[in-house]
Amino acid sequence: MFMEHLSNGIALGSIYALTAIGFTMVYGIIRLINFAHGDVYMIGAFLTYTGLTLFNMPIALAFLFGMAGASIFGIAIAKFAYSPVFKAPKINLFLSAVGMGIFLENFAMLIWGPETQSFPNVINNKVFSFLGIRVNTIQLIILGTTIVLVAILTYIVQYTRIGRAMRCVSQDMDVSRLMGINTNKIVYFTFGLGSALGAAAGTLVAIYYKAAYPMMGYVPGLKAFIAAVIGGIGSIPGAMLGGIIMGVSESLGAGYISSGYRDAIAFIILIIILILKPEGLLGKGIKEKV
Amino acid sequence: MGNISRVLLNLILYSGILYLGIIVLSKVFDLGTKKFMNLNNKNRKVASLGFLVLGALLPLVLANNTYALRTSVLVLIYIVLALSLNFVLGFAGQLSMGHSAFYAVGAYTTAILTVTYNVPFWIALVCSGIVSAIFGLLLGIPTLRLKGDYLAITTIGFSEILRLVLINWASFTRGPAGIPGIPSPKIFGYTISSNTGYYYILYILALLTIFISYRLLNSRLGRGLVAVKDDEVAAEAMGINPTFLKILAFVLGAAIAGLAGGVFASFIHYVNPDNFTYMESVVMLTMVVLGGVGSIPGIIVGATILTILPEALRGISTYRYAIYGILLVMMMIVRPQGMISMSSLKGGAKHENSRS
């Protein structure tokens, strides 16, 4: 039993990690809790669903279609809802994000319908068992996809020109602008990249549970934030670590304590972390500006 | 998927109408506020009294129209709720996004006390306020050390945890089935069961809330709160205890939301966890933001508009929440200070346009 909960938790955790990375990247650059991130995740899943059912794409192509579509959504959101309020007090930016999240949920409800859509069975699920550990194909695919995507992301952030510019902007936006970096472009690029990762996570969840519904992004969006806080907000390895911790603890908690309180576990972890170590496990303390 | 163009067209149409509406109404309110503020003290009092009497006479005008009367009861509930959120958001400047939790606590306290323990309604209502205030205190102490975004998420977390408890603790709260049969209040042996009766109960509660809001705003504590909101560090340097004031505002807001919840439970005679979701908190937040954070007349207007609008637009009810979302984004872009801004009421400084 324990091993099953564990493998389930790692699969879930890597999905949380993917969502949290996109989230933490945006936070690192514009210090905004992107409330719409969970909903971009949902849009990604629905776009993949549309690609599969309406256009009869093969799964890999539909997956890319979902990621690309969601990143366009992400950039559009940044452009229309966030950049006009970018210079305003922070609460305005935050409420704009909340409003965008509500809009996307209900937009999806209007377009794809409020009921749960059953996701087509795209992967032949087999259960492998070795050394007493039982894992199935979907869990392996989730883990594999996460590793590949994170490797690509690490390459982009660490070794490319635009990645270097992203790291600069997250250090100090004004100075980066003085150094000739087009910060707007970097912000949009970050939104696009983060949204694509979120969409990948959403699609993987939809494949895992064989379901997609308009509210599917709300709780994972909050959990992505929690995972990012656990790991230290703004830090990409931290977001991964936080995601895995959350996935495993949730899976174990649901298995051994009570499944009714599954979603509460994440919030309890958040409150404990905020009280004990508010800068997160891998985060650096941020000095409060006066 | 085929109806995508129709959905988009409708959304653009409704948002456009709403946008024009906001602009026009804001202009009207700006003018009205200016006129009102230019009145001398005596005329201002007369005008305020006029509004009071109008409010009190409304049920007599609507006596034959049950639907309109019921809507006006809901308007009053939301006015009280939005004003109670304003204690936290407008006066203390703390972004709490789990305000429906206190509403839920109040409603469930009244429901459980009256149905399970046969406590008279009025005592149960007072208990609702007290229990909500205790919850406010318990949540406020750990969370108000946090700032901005963290506070928002933690309050959402608390309200979600509370909702899960309401759903899962079936032996106490009857779980998702909810608690039916909440009795109507009795006063001097007379049972208040008509909408008019509830209207007057809520009218008194709303007046009480408005009174507390104004008293608080004009007292030493209120000035301290505004100072904390503007600059916490400077306020602390002036000898104000920000934590105490923030917790005070939080507890006060929670207590009033709890009272509103108690009356609401009795009004619809039934509570279940679905009445108190995150969306409910967002609706309250939208009301406060639409009206103008911190401005009491603004919030009354905001709550009124956002309660009547969905009722008036039954036909497009599927678009309701999508429009709420757009409305929130649009307000932040075109009129972040709300329809009746606090600064225009005071005749004071313009909306500050700096990032803190």
XYZ file of C-alpha atoms in Angstrom, chain A residues 27 30 33 35 50 54 80-81 84-96 98-100 102-103 106-107 110-112 218 222 225 229 233 260-261 263-264 267-268 270-271 274-275, chain B residues 1 3-4 7-8 11 89 95 97 145-146 149-150 152-154 156-158 160-161 164-165 168-169 278-279 282 285 289 318-319 321-322 325-326 328-329 332-333 336 352-356:
92
model
C 6.456 35.542 -9.742
C 6.915 40.591 -11.980
C 0.652 35.813 -7.889
C -4.171 33.713 -10.148
C -10.210 19.661 -28.591
C -12.335 17.695 -32.923
C -4.485 42.783 -21.777
C -5.008 42.247 -18.082
C -2.111 48.060 -18.130
C -2.091 47.791 -14.312
C 1.557 46.999 -14.004
C 2.508 50.357 -12.514
C -0.534 50.574 -10.234
C -0.547 49.512 -6.567
C -0.025 45.821 -6.072
C -3.549 45.100 -4.920
C -4.863 46.243 -8.316
C -2.597 43.833 -10.122
C -3.657 41.040 -7.823
C -7.365 41.714 -8.266
C -6.879 41.914 -12.003
C -8.268 37.165 -9.733
C -10.723 38.607 -12.228
C -8.863 37.012 -15.125
C -12.746 33.874 -12.854
C -13.208 34.966 -16.433
C -16.442 30.749 -16.915
C -15.247 31.260 -20.455
C -19.418 28.662 -21.865
C -17.384 27.073 -24.607
C -16.863 23.491 -23.508
C -8.674 26.304 -9.409
C -3.593 27.383 -5.412
C 1.386 28.594 -5.280
C 6.101 28.843 -1.322
C 9.101 31.446 -4.216
C -12.221 14.001 2.435
C -9.590 16.370 3.720
C -7.260 19.467 -0.344
C -6.908 20.754 3.203
C -3.194 24.497 3.043
C -2.108 23.129 6.396
C 1.331 26.179 3.704
C 0.383 27.615 7.068
C 4.679 30.326 6.522
C 4.923 30.286 10.290
C -17.043 24.148 -29.411
C -20.715 28.122 -30.384
C -17.385 29.842 -29.798
C -20.017 33.213 -26.943
C -17.281 35.661 -27.863
C -19.146 38.506 -24.079
C -9.832 45.612 3.105
C -6.518 41.643 1.304
C -10.166 36.589 0.257
C 1.657 38.781 10.321
C 1.706 37.936 6.630
C -0.366 37.938 -1.507
C 0.478 35.526 1.282
C -4.782 36.452 0.444
C -3.814 32.845 -0.191
C -3.835 31.907 3.489
C -8.488 31.375 0.902
C -6.879 28.343 2.504
C -8.737 28.857 5.753
C -11.423 26.115 1.976
C -10.479 24.156 5.098
C -14.151 20.889 3.813
C -14.909 20.594 7.533
C -16.964 16.135 6.058
C -18.080 16.586 9.638
C -14.829 31.006 -2.796
C -17.056 32.650 -5.420
C -15.069 37.057 -4.760
C -14.658 41.588 -3.009
C -13.810 47.178 -5.407
C -24.717 31.809 -17.746
C -22.537 34.776 -18.562
C -19.555 35.098 -13.546
C -17.582 35.570 -16.740
C -14.313 38.488 -14.032
C -14.131 40.972 -16.888
C -12.965 43.135 -12.045
C -10.179 43.392 -14.630
C -8.670 47.769 -12.214
C -7.672 49.212 -15.569
C -9.147 51.462 -9.849
C -2.175 57.458 -5.524
C -0.535 55.866 -8.494
C 2.506 54.230 -7.042
C 3.436 50.637 -6.558
C 4.023 49.578 -3.001
